[in-house]
GROMACS .gro file of N, CA and C in nm:
model
  525
    1LEU      N    1  -6.521  -3.687  -7.792
    1LEU     CA    2  -6.513  -3.731  -7.650
    1LEU      C    3  -6.381  -3.800  -7.618
    2GLU      N    4  -6.326  -3.869  -7.718
    2GLU     CA    5  -6.193  -3.932  -7.694
    2GLU      C    6  -6.086  -3.829  -7.672
    3LYS      N    7  -6.100  -3.716  -7.748
    3LYS     CA    8  -6.004  -3.607  -7.729
    3LYS      C    9  -6.009  -3.551  -7.590
    4ILE      N   10  -6.133  -3.527  -7.542
    4ILE     CA   11  -6.151  -3.475  -7.406
    4ILE      C   12  -6.095  -3.576  -7.304
    5SER      N   13  -6.118  -3.698  -7.324
    5SER     CA   14  -6.069  -3.802  -7.232
    5SER      C   15  -5.916  -3.803  -7.226
    6GLY      N   16  -5.857  -3.790  -7.346
    6GLY     CA   17  -5.708  -3.784  -7.354
    6GLY      C   18  -5.655  -3.661  -7.285
    7LEU      N   19  -5.720  -3.543  -7.305
    7LEU     CA   20  -5.675  -3.421  -7.242
    7LEU      C   21  -5.693  -3.431  -7.089
    8GLU      N   22  -5.798  -3.498  -7.048
    8GLU     CA   23  -5.818  -3.517  -6.899
    8GLU      C   24  -5.706  -3.601  -6.843
    9MET      N   25  -5.673  -3.705  -6.914
    9MET     CA   26  -5.564  -3.794  -6.864
    9MET      C   27  -5.430  -3.714  -6.864
   10SER      N   28  -5.405  -3.638  -6.968
   10SER     CA   29  -5.285  -3.555  -6.972
   10SER      C   30  -5.280  -3.457  -6.854
   11TYR      N   31  -5.395  -3.394  -6.825
   11TYR     CA   32  -5.403  -3.298  -6.718
   11TYR      C   33  -5.377  -3.370  -6.586
   12LYS      N   34  -5.439  -3.483  -6.561
   12LYS     CA   35  -5.425  -3.555  -6.433
   12LYS      C   36  -5.279  -3.600  -6.416
   13ASN      N   37  -5.219  -3.653  -6.520
   13ASN     CA   38  -5.078  -3.698  -6.512
   13ASN      C   39  -4.987  -3.577  -6.484
   14GLY      N   40  -5.003  -3.471  -6.557
   14GLY     CA   41  -4.924  -3.352  -6.540
   14GLY      C   42  -4.940  -3.292  -6.399
   15PHE      N   43  -5.065  -3.290  -6.351
   15PHE     CA   44  -5.093  -3.235  -6.220
   15PHE      C   45  -5.025  -3.320  -6.112
   16THR      N   46  -5.034  -3.454  -6.127
   16THR     CA   47  -4.971  -3.546  -6.030
   16THR      C   48  -4.819  -3.520  -6.027
   17GLN      N   49  -4.758  -3.507  -6.145
   17GLN     CA   50  -4.614  -3.479  -6.149
   17GLN      C   51  -4.581  -3.344  -6.090
   18LEU      N   52  -4.667  -3.249  -6.112
   18LEU     CA   53  -4.647  -3.115  -6.056
   18LEU      C   54  -4.650  -3.116  -5.902
   19VAL      N   55  -4.744  -3.188  -5.851
   19VAL     CA   56  -4.756  -3.204  -5.706
   19VAL      C   57  -4.634  -3.265  -5.646
   20LYS      N   58  -4.583  -3.372  -5.711
   20LYS     CA   59  -4.464  -3.439  -5.664
   20LYS      C   60  -4.340  -3.343  -5.667
   21ALA      N   61  -4.327  -3.266  -5.773
   21ALA     CA   62  -4.214  -3.172  -5.784
   21ALA      C   63  -4.225  -3.062  -5.678
   22VAL      N   64  -4.341  -3.011  -5.656
   22VAL     CA   65  -4.363  -2.904  -5.551
   22VAL      C   66  -4.331  -2.964  -5.415
   23GLU      N   67  -4.376  -3.086  -5.391
   23GLU     CA   68  -4.348  -3.148  -5.259
   23GLU      C   69  -4.200  -3.174  -5.244
   24GLU      N   70  -4.134  -3.216  -5.351
   24GLU     CA   71  -3.989  -3.242  -5.344
   24GLU      C   72  -3.912  -3.112  -5.316
   25ARG      N   73  -3.956  -3.001  -5.377
   25ARG     CA   74  -3.894  -2.873  -5.350
   25ARG      C   75  -3.915  -2.833  -5.205
   26GLY      N   76  -4.033  -2.862  -5.153
   26GLY     CA   77  -4.066  -2.829  -5.019
   26GLY      C   78  -4.182  -2.732  -5.009
   27LEU      N   79  -4.286  -2.769  -4.937
   27LEU     CA   80  -4.401  -2.682  -4.924
   27LEU      C   81  -4.373  -2.558  -4.828
   28ASN      N   82  -4.268  -2.571  -4.750
   28ASN     CA   83  -4.221  -2.460  -4.669
   28ASN      C   84  -4.071  -2.476  -4.643
   29GLU      N   85  -4.012  -2.391  -4.567
   29GLU     CA   86  -3.867  -2.390  -4.550
   29GLU      C   87  -3.819  -2.510  -4.469
   30ASN      N   88  -3.910  -2.584  -4.405
   30ASN     CA   89  -3.868  -2.699  -4.324
   30ASN      C   90  -3.889  -2.834  -4.393
   31LEU      N   91  -3.922  -2.830  -4.520
   31LEU     CA   92  -3.946  -2.955  -4.596
   31LEU      C   93  -3.867  -2.959  -4.725
   32GLY      N   94  -3.837  -3.076  -4.773
   32GLY     CA   95  -3.782  -3.099  -4.901
   32GLY      C   96  -3.643  -3.032  -4.925
   33VAL      N   97  -3.620  -2.999  -5.049
   33VAL     CA   98  -3.493  -2.938  -5.088
   33VAL      C   99  -3.479  -2.805  -5.025
   34GLN      N  100  -3.586  -2.731  -5.002
   34GLN     CA  101  -3.577  -2.603  -4.930
   34GLN      C  102  -3.513  -2.621  -4.794
   35ASN      N  103  -3.547  -2.724  -4.724
   35ASN     CA  104  -3.493  -2.751  -4.595
   35ASN      C  105  -3.345  -2.789  -4.600
   36THR      N  106  -3.307  -2.879  -4.693
   36THR     CA  107  -3.163  -2.914  -4.701
   36THR      C  108  -3.080  -2.796  -4.749
   37PHE      N  109  -3.139  -2.713  -4.835
   37PHE     CA  110  -3.069  -2.593  -4.883
   37PHE      C  111  -3.052  -2.496  -4.765
   38ARG      N  112  -3.154  -2.474  -4.688
   38ARG     CA  113  -3.148  -2.379  -4.574
   38ARG      C  114  -3.043  -2.424  -4.474
   39LYS      N  115  -3.042  -2.555  -4.451
   39LYS     CA  116  -2.938  -2.610  -4.357
   39LYS      C  117  -2.800  -2.591  -4.409
   40ALA      N  118  -2.782  -2.616  -4.539
   40ALA     CA  119  -2.650  -2.599  -4.603
   40ALA      C  120  -2.607  -2.451  -4.595
   41ALA      N  121  -2.700  -2.359  -4.612
   41ALA     CA  122  -2.665  -2.218  -4.602
   41ALA      C  123  -2.627  -2.176  -4.461
   42HIS      N  124  -2.697  -2.230  -4.364
   42HIS     CA  125  -2.662  -2.200  -4.221
   42HIS      C  126  -2.529  -2.261  -4.182
   43THR      N  127  -2.505  -2.380  -4.224
   43THR     CA  128  -2.375  -2.446  -4.192
   43THR      C  129  -2.263  -2.372  -4.259
   44PHE      N  130  -2.285  -2.328  -4.384
   44PHE     CA  131  -2.186  -2.252  -4.456
   44PHE      C  132  -2.158  -2.120  -4.386
   45GLU      N  133  -2.264  -2.051  -4.341
   45GLU     CA  134  -2.251  -1.928  -4.271
   45GLU      C  135  -2.167  -1.939  -4.144
   46GLU      N  136  -2.191  -2.048  -4.073
   46GLU     CA  137  -2.109  -2.075  -3.950
   46GLU      C  138  -1.958  -2.083  -3.985
   47SER      N  139  -1.925  -2.149  -4.098
   47SER     CA  140  -1.788  -2.156  -4.138
   47SER      C  141  -1.729  -2.020  -4.177
   48VAL      N  142  -1.813  -1.940  -4.239
   48VAL     CA  143  -1.768  -1.804  -4.277
   48VAL      C  144  -1.736  -1.725  -4.151
   49ARG      N  145  -1.814  -1.741  -4.050
   49ARG     CA  146  -1.789  -1.671  -3.922
   49ARG      C  147  -1.668  -1.728  -3.848
   50LYS      N  148  -1.655  -1.861  -3.852
   50LYS     CA  149  -1.552  -1.928  -3.774
   50LYS      C  150  -1.413  -1.913  -3.837
   51TYR      N  151  -1.406  -1.919  -3.970
   51TYR     CA  152  -1.277  -1.916  -4.040
   51TYR      C  153  -1.283  -1.801  -4.138
   52PRO      N  154  -1.251  -1.680  -4.090
   52PRO     CA  155  -1.262  -1.563  -4.176
   52PRO      C  156  -1.166  -1.564  -4.293
   53VAL      N  157  -1.213  -1.510  -4.403
   53VAL     CA  158  -1.135  -1.489  -4.521
   53VAL      C  159  -1.155  -1.346  -4.566
   54LYS      N  160  -1.069  -1.293  -4.649
   54LYS     CA  161  -1.079  -1.157  -4.691
   54LYS      C  162  -1.215  -1.133  -4.761
   55ASN      N  163  -1.292  -1.040  -4.708
   55ASN     CA  164  -1.427  -1.001  -4.756
   55ASN      C  165  -1.523  -1.121  -4.756
   56GLY      N  166  -1.495  -1.219  -4.672
   56GLY     CA  167  -1.578  -1.337  -4.671
   56GLY      C  168  -1.723  -1.313  -4.632
   57MET      N  169  -1.741  -1.240  -4.527
   57MET     CA  170  -1.881  -1.217  -4.479
   57MET      C  171  -1.956  -1.128  -4.580
   58VAL      N  172  -1.890  -1.026  -4.634
   58VAL     CA  173  -1.955  -0.940  -4.734
   58VAL      C  174  -1.995  -1.023  -4.855
   59THR      N  175  -1.901  -1.106  -4.902
   59THR     CA  176  -1.935  -1.190  -5.022
   59THR      C  177  -2.045  -1.289  -4.986
   60TYR      N  178  -2.037  -1.347  -4.866
   60TYR     CA  179  -2.144  -1.441  -4.826
   60TYR      C  180  -2.279  -1.369  -4.823
   61LEU      N  181  -2.286  -1.251  -4.766
   61LEU     CA  182  -2.414  -1.180  -4.758
   61LEU      C  183  -2.464  -1.140  -4.902
   62THR      N  184  -2.369  -1.113  -4.990
   62THR     CA  185  -2.403  -1.085  -5.130
   62THR      C  186  -2.461  -1.208  -5.194
   63ILE      N  187  -2.401  -1.325  -5.165
   63ILE     CA  188  -2.453  -1.452  -5.218
   63ILE      C  189  -2.593  -1.473  -5.171
   64ARG      N  190  -2.621  -1.451  -5.042
   64ARG     CA  191  -2.753  -1.467  -4.988
   64ARG      C  192  -2.852  -1.369  -5.049
   65ARG      N  193  -2.805  -1.247  -5.080
   65ARG     CA  194  -2.893  -1.152  -5.146
   65ARG      C  195  -2.924  -1.200  -5.290
   66ASN      N  196  -2.823  -1.249  -5.359
   66ASN     CA  197  -2.846  -1.309  -5.492
   66ASN      C  198  -2.951  -1.420  -5.486
   67GLU      N  199  -2.935  -1.505  -5.385
   67GLU     CA  200  -3.027  -1.614  -5.363
   67GLU      C  201  -3.172  -1.565  -5.346
   68LYS      N  202  -3.186  -1.464  -5.261
   68LYS     CA  203  -3.322  -1.409  -5.232
   68LYS      C  204  -3.378  -1.343  -5.358
   69ASP      N  205  -3.292  -1.270  -5.433
   69ASP     CA  206  -3.337  -1.207  -5.556
   69ASP      C  207  -3.388  -1.313  -5.655
   70TYR      N  208  -3.315  -1.425  -5.663
   70TYR     CA  209  -3.357  -1.533  -5.753
   70TYR      C  210  -3.493  -1.586  -5.707
   71MET      N  211  -3.506  -1.611  -5.576
   71MET     CA  212  -3.636  -1.667  -5.527
   71MET      C  213  -3.752  -1.576  -5.551
   72LEU      N  214  -3.726  -1.445  -5.544
   72LEU     CA  215  -3.835  -1.351  -5.569
   72LEU      C  216  -3.867  -1.334  -5.715
   73ARG      N  217  -3.762  -1.330  -5.799
   73ARG     CA  218  -3.781  -1.296  -5.942
   73ARG      C  219  -3.767  -1.414  -6.035
   74GLY      N  220  -3.695  -1.514  -5.993
   74GLY     CA  221  -3.680  -1.634  -6.072
   74GLY      C  222  -3.600  -1.620  -6.204
   75THR      N  223  -3.517  -1.515  -6.211
   75THR     CA  224  -3.449  -1.494  -6.337
   75THR      C  225  -3.305  -1.544  -6.333
   76GLU      N  226  -3.251  -1.577  -6.448
   76GLU     CA  227  -3.124  -1.637  -6.469
   76GLU      C  228  -3.008  -1.548  -6.417
   77LYS      N  229  -3.027  -1.419  -6.432
   77LYS     CA  230  -2.914  -1.331  -6.396
   77LYS      C  231  -2.873  -1.346  -6.251
   78TYR      N  232  -2.967  -1.374  -6.162
   78TYR     CA  233  -2.933  -1.390  -6.023
   78TYR      C  234  -2.858  -1.523  -5.996
   79ILE      N  235  -2.894  -1.623  -6.075
   79ILE     CA  236  -2.819  -1.751  -6.061
   79ILE      C  237  -2.675  -1.726  -6.103
   80LYS      N  238  -2.653  -1.652  -6.215
   80LYS     CA  239  -2.520  -1.625  -6.260
   80LYS      C  240  -2.444  -1.540  -6.157
   81ARG      N  241  -2.511  -1.443  -6.098
   81ARG     CA  242  -2.442  -1.359  -5.996
   81ARG      C  243  -2.405  -1.442  -5.876
   82LEU      N  244  -2.501  -1.525  -5.829
   82LEU     CA  245  -2.472  -1.611  -5.717
   82LEU      C  246  -2.355  -1.704  -5.742
   83ASN      N  247  -2.351  -1.765  -5.856
   83ASN     CA  248  -2.237  -1.857  -5.893
   83ASN      C  249  -2.110  -1.783  -5.904
   84GLY      N  250  -2.112  -1.662  -5.959
   84GLY     CA  251  -1.993  -1.579  -5.968
   84GLY      C  252  -1.939  -1.540  -5.829
   85ASN      N  253  -2.028  -1.508  -5.742
   85ASN     CA  254  -1.987  -1.474  -5.603
   85ASN      C  255  -1.941  -1.595  -5.528
   86LEU      N  256  -1.997  -1.714  -5.559
   86LEU     CA  257  -1.949  -1.834  -5.495
   86LEU      C  258  -1.804  -1.864  -5.541
   87ASP      N  259  -1.777  -1.843  -5.670
   87ASP     CA  260  -1.643  -1.865  -5.724
   87ASP      C  261  -1.548  -1.767  -5.659
   88LYS      N  262  -1.589  -1.642  -5.637
   88LYS     CA  263  -1.507  -1.543  -5.580
   88LYS      C  264  -1.474  -1.583  -5.434
   89LEU      N  265  -1.574  -1.630  -5.361
   89LEU     CA  266  -1.551  -1.671  -5.221
   89LEU      C  267  -1.463  -1.796  -5.218
   90ARG      N  268  -1.480  -1.886  -5.309
   90ARG     CA  269  -1.397  -2.010  -5.313
   90ARG      C  270  -1.249  -1.971  -5.330
   91GLU      N  271  -1.224  -1.873  -5.419
   91GLU     CA  272  -1.085  -1.827  -5.442
   91GLU      C  273  -1.029  -1.765  -5.314
   92ALA      N  274  -1.111  -1.688  -5.247
   92ALA     CA  275  -1.065  -1.624  -5.123
   92ALA      C  276  -1.037  -1.727  -5.014
   93ILE      N  277  -1.120  -1.834  -5.012
   93ILE     CA  278  -1.096  -1.941  -4.915
   93ILE      C  279  -0.963  -2.006  -4.941
   94LEU      N  280  -0.939  -2.041  -5.067
   94LEU     CA  281  -0.813  -2.109  -5.101
   94LEU      C  282  -0.689  -2.021  -5.082
   95ALA      N  283  -0.707  -1.889  -5.093
   95ALA     CA  284  -0.594  -1.795  -5.077
   95ALA      C  285  -0.575  -1.757  -4.930
   96SER      N  286  -0.667  -1.795  -4.843
   96SER     CA  287  -0.662  -1.753  -4.701
   96SER      C  288  -0.551  -1.820  -4.627
   97SER      N  289  -0.524  -1.771  -4.507
   97SER     CA  290  -0.420  -1.828  -4.420
   97SER      C  291  -0.477  -1.939  -4.331
   98ASN      N  292  -0.599  -1.977  -4.352
   98ASN     CA  293  -0.655  -2.087  -4.273
   98ASN      C  294  -0.581  -2.219  -4.304
   99PRO      N  295  -0.577  -2.309  -4.202
   99PRO     CA  296  -0.512  -2.439  -4.228
   99PRO      C  297  -0.575  -2.511  -4.347
  100SER      N  298  -0.495  -2.590  -4.419
  100SER     CA  299  -0.540  -2.661  -4.533
  100SER      C  300  -0.668  -2.746  -4.508
  101SER      N  301  -0.668  -2.811  -4.393
  101SER     CA  302  -0.787  -2.895  -4.359
  101SER      C  303  -0.913  -2.811  -4.350
  102LYS      N  304  -0.901  -2.691  -4.293
  102LYS     CA  305  -1.016  -2.600  -4.281
  102LYS      C  306  -1.055  -2.543  -4.419
  103LYS      N  307  -0.955  -2.516  -4.501
  103LYS     CA  308  -0.984  -2.469  -4.638
  103LYS      C  309  -1.067  -2.572  -4.711
  104LEU      N  310  -1.026  -2.699  -4.702
  104LEU     CA  311  -1.100  -2.809  -4.769
  104LEU      C  312  -1.240  -2.825  -4.717
  105GLU      N  313  -1.250  -2.815  -4.582
  105GLU     CA  314  -1.382  -2.827  -4.521
  105GLU      C  315  -1.470  -2.710  -4.568
  106TYR      N  316  -1.422  -2.594  -4.564
  106TYR     CA  317  -1.487  -2.471  -4.605
  106TYR      C  318  -1.531  -2.479  -4.748
  107ALA      N  319  -1.436  -2.523  -4.834
  107ALA     CA  320  -1.466  -2.536  -4.977
  107ALA      C  321  -1.574  -2.643  -5.002
  108GLY      N  322  -1.568  -2.750  -4.923
  108GLY     CA  323  -1.671  -2.853  -4.929
  108GLY      C  324  -1.810  -2.805  -4.894
  109LEU      N  325  -1.817  -2.718  -4.792
  109LEU     CA  326  -1.944  -2.662  -4.750
  109LEU      C  327  -1.995  -2.570  -4.860
  110LEU      N  328  -1.908  -2.494  -4.919
  110LEU     CA  329  -1.947  -2.407  -5.028
  110LEU      C  330  -2.002  -2.490  -5.148
  111LYS      N  331  -1.935  -2.596  -5.178
  111LYS     CA  332  -1.973  -2.687  -5.287
  111LYS      C  333  -2.116  -2.747  -5.255
  112HIS      N  334  -2.137  -2.785  -5.129
  112HIS     CA  335  -2.267  -2.840  -5.090
  112HIS      C  336  -2.376  -2.730  -5.101
  113TYR      N  337  -2.348  -2.611  -5.063
  113TYR     CA  338  -2.441  -2.501  -5.077
  113TYR      C  339  -2.479  -2.484  -5.223
  114ARG      N  340  -2.380  -2.478  -5.310
  114ARG     CA  341  -2.400  -2.460  -5.452
  114ARG      C  342  -2.485  -2.578  -5.508
  115SER      N  343  -2.457  -2.699  -5.463
  115SER     CA  344  -2.528  -2.816  -5.511
  115SER      C  345  -2.676  -2.809  -5.473
  116GLU      N  346  -2.701  -2.772  -5.347
  116GLU     CA  347  -2.842  -2.762  -5.300
  116GLU      C  348  -2.916  -2.648  -5.369
  117PHE      N  349  -2.848  -2.538  -5.394
  117PHE     CA  350  -2.908  -2.427  -5.465
  117PHE      C  351  -2.942  -2.473  -5.606
  118SER      N  352  -2.853  -2.548  -5.671
  118SER     CA  353  -2.875  -2.594  -5.806
  118SER      C  354  -2.992  -2.689  -5.813
  119LYS      N  355  -3.007  -2.772  -5.714
  119LYS     CA  356  -3.122  -2.863  -5.708
  119LYS      C  357  -3.252  -2.788  -5.703
  120MET      N  358  -3.253  -2.678  -5.622
  120MET     CA  359  -3.373  -2.598  -5.610
  120MET      C  360  -3.405  -2.527  -5.741
  121VAL      N  361  -3.302  -2.477  -5.809
  121VAL     CA  362  -3.319  -2.408  -5.936
  121VAL      C  363  -3.374  -2.512  -6.042
  122ALA      N  364  -3.321  -2.633  -6.043
  122ALA     CA  365  -3.367  -2.734  -6.136
  122ALA      C  366  -3.514  -2.771  -6.106
  123LEU      N  367  -3.550  -2.780  -5.981
  123LEU     CA  368  -3.689  -2.809  -5.949
  123LEU      C  369  -3.778  -2.698  -5.987
  124ASP      N  370  -3.733  -2.572  -5.970
  124ASP     CA  371  -3.814  -2.458  -6.012
  124ASP      C  372  -3.840  -2.463  -6.165
  125GLY      N  373  -3.740  -2.500  -6.239
  125GLY     CA  374  -3.757  -2.515  -6.384
  125GLY      C  375  -3.854  -2.624  -6.420
  126GLN      N  376  -3.840  -2.736  -6.348
  126GLN     CA  377  -3.932  -2.849  -6.371
  126GLN      C  378  -4.076  -2.808  -6.335
  127ILE      N  379  -4.092  -2.741  -6.226
  127ILE     CA  380  -4.228  -2.695  -6.183
  127ILE      C  381  -4.289  -2.599  -6.281
  128LYS      N  382  -4.204  -2.508  -6.331
  128LYS     CA  383  -4.254  -2.409  -6.432
  128LYS      C  384  -4.298  -2.485  -6.560
  129SER      N  385  -4.217  -2.578  -6.600
  129SER     CA  386  -4.250  -2.660  -6.723
  129SER      C  387  -4.378  -2.739  -6.704
  130LEU      N  388  -4.388  -2.806  -6.589
  130LEU     CA  389  -4.509  -2.885  -6.563
  130LEU      C  390  -4.632  -2.799  -6.552
  131LEU      N  391  -4.620  -2.684  -6.487
  131LEU     CA  392  -4.731  -2.592  -6.478
  131LEU      C  393  -4.778  -2.551  -6.618
  132ASN      N  394  -4.685  -2.522  -6.706
  132ASN     CA  395  -4.721  -2.485  -6.843
  132ASN      C  396  -4.794  -2.600  -6.914
  133GLU      N  397  -4.747  -2.723  -6.895
  133GLU     CA  398  -4.807  -2.841  -6.955
  133GLU      C  399  -4.949  -2.859  -6.903
  134VAL      N  400  -4.971  -2.848  -6.769
  134VAL     CA  401  -5.103  -2.864  -6.712
  134VAL      C  402  -5.195  -2.757  -6.762
  135LYS      N  403  -5.148  -2.634  -6.769
  135LYS     CA  404  -5.227  -2.522  -6.818
  135LYS      C  405  -5.265  -2.546  -6.966
  136ALA      N  406  -5.173  -2.592  -7.047
  136ALA     CA  407  -5.200  -2.620  -7.188
  136ALA      C  408  -5.305  -2.731  -7.203
  137SER      N  409  -5.303  -2.833  -7.120
  137SER     CA  410  -5.401  -2.940  -7.124
  137SER      C  411  -5.536  -2.883  -7.083
  138ALA      N  412  -5.540  -2.803  -6.982
  138ALA     CA  413  -5.665  -2.743  -6.933
  138ALA      C  414  -5.722  -2.652  -7.039
  139ASP      N  415  -5.642  -2.567  -7.102
  139ASP     CA  416  -5.688  -2.477  -7.207
  139ASP      C  417  -5.740  -2.553  -7.328
  140ALA      N  418  -5.668  -2.658  -7.367
  140ALA     CA  419  -5.714  -2.740  -7.478
  140ALA      C  420  -5.845  -2.807  -7.450
  141GLY      N  421  -5.861  -2.852  -7.325
  141GLY     CA  422  -5.985  -2.917  -7.283
  141GLY      C  423  -6.100  -2.817  -7.288
  142LEU      N  424  -6.079  -2.693  -7.246
  142LEU     CA  425  -6.181  -2.593  -7.249
  142LEU      C  426  -6.217  -2.556  -7.395
  143GLU      N  427  -6.115  -2.546  -7.480
  143GLU     CA  428  -6.146  -2.520  -7.623
  143GLU      C  429  -6.225  -2.634  -7.687
  144THR      N  430  -6.190  -2.753  -7.655
  144THR     CA  431  -6.260  -2.872  -7.710
  144THR      C  432  -6.403  -2.873  -7.658
  145ALA      N  433  -6.419  -2.845  -7.530
  145ALA     CA  434  -6.555  -2.845  -7.472
  145ALA      C  435  -6.640  -2.733  -7.533
  146GLU      N  436  -6.580  -2.618  -7.558
  146GLU     CA  437  -6.651  -2.508  -7.625
  146GLU      C  438  -6.691  -2.549  -7.766
  147ALA      N  439  -6.600  -2.612  -7.841
  147ALA     CA  440  -6.632  -2.658  -7.976
  147ALA      C  441  -6.747  -2.759  -7.970
  148LEU      N  442  -6.744  -2.846  -7.875
  148LEU     CA  443  -6.852  -2.947  -7.861
  148LEU      C  444  -6.986  -2.876  -7.825
  149ARG      N  445  -6.983  -2.776  -7.741
  149ARG     CA  446  -7.104  -2.703  -7.711
  149ARG      C  447  -7.160  -2.633  -7.833
  150VAL      N  448  -7.077  -2.569  -7.915
  150VAL     CA  449  -7.123  -2.503  -8.035
  150VAL      C  450  -7.184  -2.606  -8.133
  151TYR      N  451  -7.115  -2.718  -8.143
  151TYR     CA  452  -7.167  -2.829  -8.231
  151TYR      C  453  -7.306  -2.876  -8.181
  152GLU      N  454  -7.316  -2.897  -8.053
  152GLU     CA  455  -7.447  -2.945  -7.997
  152GLU      C  456  -7.557  -2.842  -8.019
  153GLU      N  457  -7.527  -2.710  -8.005
  153GLU     CA  458  -7.623  -2.608  -8.028
  153GLU      C  459  -7.670  -2.611  -8.172
  154ALA      N  460  -7.572  -2.623  -8.264
  154ALA     CA  461  -7.606  -2.627  -8.411
  154ALA      C  462  -7.691  -2.750  -8.438
  155LEU      N  463  -7.655  -2.867  -8.380
  155LEU     CA  464  -7.729  -2.989  -8.401
  155LEU      C  465  -7.869  -2.974  -8.346
  156ALA      N  466  -7.886  -2.917  -8.228
  156ALA     CA  467  -8.017  -2.896  -8.166
  156ALA      C  468  -8.101  -2.802  -8.253
  157ALA      N  469  -8.041  -2.699  -8.312
  157ALA     CA  470  -8.112  -2.608  -8.401
  157ALA      C  471  -8.159  -2.683  -8.528
  158ASP      N  472  -8.070  -2.766  -8.582
  158ASP     CA  473  -8.109  -2.845  -8.700
  158ASP      C  474  -8.224  -2.940  -8.669
  159VAL      N  475  -8.220  -3.007  -8.558
  159VAL     CA  476  -8.325  -3.102  -8.516
  159VAL      C  477  -8.457  -3.024  -8.494
  160ALA      N  478  -8.449  -2.910  -8.432
  160ALA     CA  479  -8.570  -2.828  -8.407
  160ALA      C  480  -8.628  -2.781  -8.541
  161GLU      N  481  -8.544  -2.743  -8.630
  161GLU     CA  482  -8.594  -2.696  -8.763
  161GLU      C  483  -8.656  -2.815  -8.838
  162SER      N  484  -8.593  -2.929  -8.829
  162SER     CA  485  -8.642  -3.051  -8.898
  162SER      C  486  -8.780  -3.086  -8.840
  163ILE      N  487  -8.795  -3.081  -8.710
  163ILE     CA  488  -8.923  -3.114  -8.646
  163ILE      C  489  -9.027  -3.014  -8.687
  164ALA      N  490  -8.992  -2.885  -8.694
  164ALA     CA  491  -9.086  -2.782  -8.735
  164ALA      C  492  -9.131  -2.800  -8.877
  165ASN      N  493  -9.038  -2.838  -8.969
  165ASN     CA  494  -9.068  -2.860  -9.108
  165ASN      C  495  -9.165  -2.981  -9.120
  166ARG      N  496  -9.138  -3.088  -9.049
  166ARG     CA  497  -9.224  -3.208  -9.051
  166ARG      C  498  -9.366  -3.175  -8.999
  167ALA      N  499  -9.366  -3.098  -8.892
  167ALA     CA  500  -9.496  -3.062  -8.830
  167ALA      C  501  -9.575  -2.980  -8.933
  168SER      N  502  -9.511  -2.887  -9.002
  168SER     CA  503  -9.575  -2.804  -9.099
  168SER      C  504  -9.625  -2.889  -9.220
  169THR      N  505  -9.547  -2.991  -9.260
  169THR     CA  506  -9.590  -3.079  -9.368
  169THR      C  507  -9.706  -3.164  -9.323
  170SER      N  508  -9.708  -3.205  -9.201
  170SER     CA  509  -9.818  -3.286  -9.147
  170SER      C  510  -9.947  -3.206  -9.143
  171ILE      N  511  -9.936  -3.084  -9.110
  171ILE     CA  512 -10.056  -2.998  -9.103
  171ILE      C  513 -10.110  -2.978  -9.240
  172ARG      N  514 -10.030  -2.959  -9.343
  172ARG     CA  515 -10.072  -2.939  -9.478
  172ARG      C  516 -10.140  -3.062  -9.536
  173ILE      N  517 -10.089  -3.177  -9.500
  173ILE     CA  518 -10.142  -3.302  -9.551
  173ILE      C  519 -10.281  -3.326  -9.494
  174THR      N  520 -10.300  -3.294  -9.370
  174THR     CA  521 -10.432  -3.321  -9.306
  174THR      C  522 -10.535  -3.218  -9.347
  175ILE      N  523 -10.502  -3.106  -9.396
  175ILE     CA  524 -10.602  -3.007  -9.431
  175ILE      C  525 -10.662  -3.035  -9.562
   0.00000   0.00000   0.00000
């Protein structure tokens, strides 16, 4: 029973942490890190439109596609592609004919976008890890409960057999 109690506590703690991480990420696009990331993406897009650079919009749209692919599939290769395209766009920004002040602003917005994306990726990893911990606690609890049920059935069978043997002995003694 102590083991089940410990597993229950582990499950509750893990679930509470999981809820916090999911809420921090954002339950929809208007909450949490999802919201700040979305705003960073839109602000960055405005700069791409306002201060054109060579292949800027194409690269930006490719970055957004990488982002969507990551969100759908959750694999590392899309994070690498996104970061590679961000680096490519950063180089194009710095090489552009835009005024230095605009280049710095533009590069700062790109950096903010990358930072918010990284926060979301980190939270996704944390959520995945916590979900695995909660599942492991639940599975261990179910295994322990099943072992306890089997033990109780065996004990009940032993008690029933013992009672039957005593009843049989009592009947022989009285005859």
